[in-house]
Amino acid sequence: MVVELTLKQRQQSRLMLMFAACSGVIMVALGAFAAHGLSHRLAPHLLDVFNVGVQYQAWHTLALLACGILSRFLPSKALSYAALFFGLGIICFSGSLYALALTSIKWFGPITPMGGICFIIGWVMLAIAAWRSA
């Protein structure tokens, strides 16, 4: 089955894939930085916080990549929203953990749950997209 995508749908899919690729690059770089550059500079609990950010960024980068690929075959608003919320979750959840670990500034902590909520909404939107595709 060939799906003809509109220009807007092609652009959205391209943006999803580009964001996923950039997130993947950043995630690998930050993971290596944590393993080689931070292991002797951060307290163990702060290094663990940083690594949780890397781990969640990795999983949700893959989810974002899946959204970009799926949008080429099953374009839907729900899929676009899933990608948006995965991206926001990466920025808020992982970003706040990176900032918290590197600066020890406590007010980054309350941002983390907002990112977690974005991740949850992203997964719900992906489920809705899958349900509607049938």
XYZ file of C-alpha atoms in Angstrom:
134
model
C 0.000 0.000 0.000
C 1.450 3.349 -1.063
C 0.482 6.377 0.992
C 0.727 9.766 -0.675
C 1.946 12.245 1.913
C 1.222 15.929 1.778
C 4.108 18.369 1.929
C 3.253 19.132 5.565
C 3.255 15.420 6.460
C 6.625 14.894 4.750
C 8.075 17.883 6.591
C 6.737 16.649 9.942
C 8.179 13.195 9.355
C 11.517 14.707 8.371
C 11.565 16.869 11.512
C 10.789 13.854 13.701
C 13.631 11.889 12.138
C 16.040 14.817 12.359
C 15.207 15.430 16.026
C 15.647 11.713 16.746
C 19.021 11.681 14.988
C 20.222 14.797 16.831
C 18.975 13.394 20.130
C 20.841 10.169 19.417
C 24.079 12.043 18.785
C 23.666 14.079 21.965
C 22.725 10.999 23.986
C 25.808 9.043 22.898
C 28.071 12.043 23.506
C 26.614 12.645 26.974
C 26.847 8.955 27.845
C 30.516 8.923 26.881
C 31.073 12.194 28.755
C 29.511 10.678 31.876
C 31.573 7.499 31.616
C 34.904 9.150 30.898
C 34.692 12.770 32.010
C 32.350 12.823 34.966
C 33.086 9.548 36.719
C 35.794 11.153 38.864
C 34.220 14.598 39.181
C 30.680 13.882 40.350
C 29.489 12.214 43.493
C 28.200 8.692 42.725
C 24.554 9.638 43.331
C 24.848 12.616 40.933
C 26.502 10.408 38.319
C 23.549 8.027 38.697
C 21.146 10.947 38.170
C 23.011 11.918 35.004
C 22.959 8.331 33.730
C 19.202 8.050 34.303
C 18.837 11.078 32.009
C 20.948 9.350 29.352
C 18.962 6.127 29.693
C 15.573 7.820 29.313
C 16.861 9.898 26.431
C 17.998 6.693 24.707
C 14.635 4.949 25.025
C 12.652 7.967 23.950
C 14.995 8.748 21.073
C 14.089 5.288 19.757
C 10.390 6.051 20.299
C 10.797 9.322 18.405
C 12.594 7.493 15.611
C 9.707 5.016 15.429
C 7.237 7.914 15.183
C 9.199 9.402 12.300
C 9.275 6.110 10.419
C 5.642 5.259 11.142
C 4.506 8.705 10.035
C 5.714 7.830 6.531
C 3.183 4.984 6.384
C 0.446 5.917 8.863
C 0.357 9.710 9.026
C -1.871 10.972 11.820
C -2.182 13.853 14.224
C -1.900 11.448 17.148
C 1.480 10.274 15.862
C 2.638 13.870 15.464
C 1.564 14.600 19.035
C 3.349 11.478 20.252
C 6.575 12.716 18.667
C 6.074 16.190 20.091
C 5.588 14.874 23.612
C 8.530 12.478 23.335
C 10.696 15.431 22.281
C 9.415 17.629 25.101
C 9.951 14.783 27.533
C 13.559 14.381 26.445
C 14.189 18.080 26.905
C 12.391 18.413 30.255
C 13.132 15.047 31.868
C 16.634 14.285 30.667
C 17.651 17.931 30.413
C 16.633 18.660 34.001
C 18.510 15.596 35.251
C 21.646 16.662 33.374
C 21.374 20.173 34.800
C 20.682 18.897 38.306
C 23.662 16.519 38.238
C 26.077 19.085 36.822
C 25.055 22.080 38.925
C 23.417 20.594 42.059
C 20.813 23.369 41.730
C 17.738 21.860 43.341
C 15.105 23.805 41.392
C 15.842 21.676 38.314
C 14.305 18.746 40.216
C 10.643 19.835 39.867
C 11.032 20.045 36.069
C 11.787 16.315 35.848
C 8.219 15.085 36.595
C 6.850 17.390 33.877
C 9.121 15.575 31.434
C 7.867 12.246 32.775
C 4.297 13.358 32.170
C 5.268 14.304 28.611
C 6.699 10.810 28.102
C 3.456 9.242 29.361
C 1.349 11.442 27.078
C 3.637 10.509 24.178
C 3.079 6.792 24.780
C -0.683 7.313 25.109
C -0.730 9.251 21.832
C 1.289 6.484 20.150
C -1.275 3.934 21.394
C -4.095 6.116 20.051
C -2.338 6.371 16.672
C -1.954 2.593 16.565
C -5.578 2.040 17.539
C -6.874 4.430 14.882
C -4.660 2.942 12.175
C -6.600 -0.312 12.221
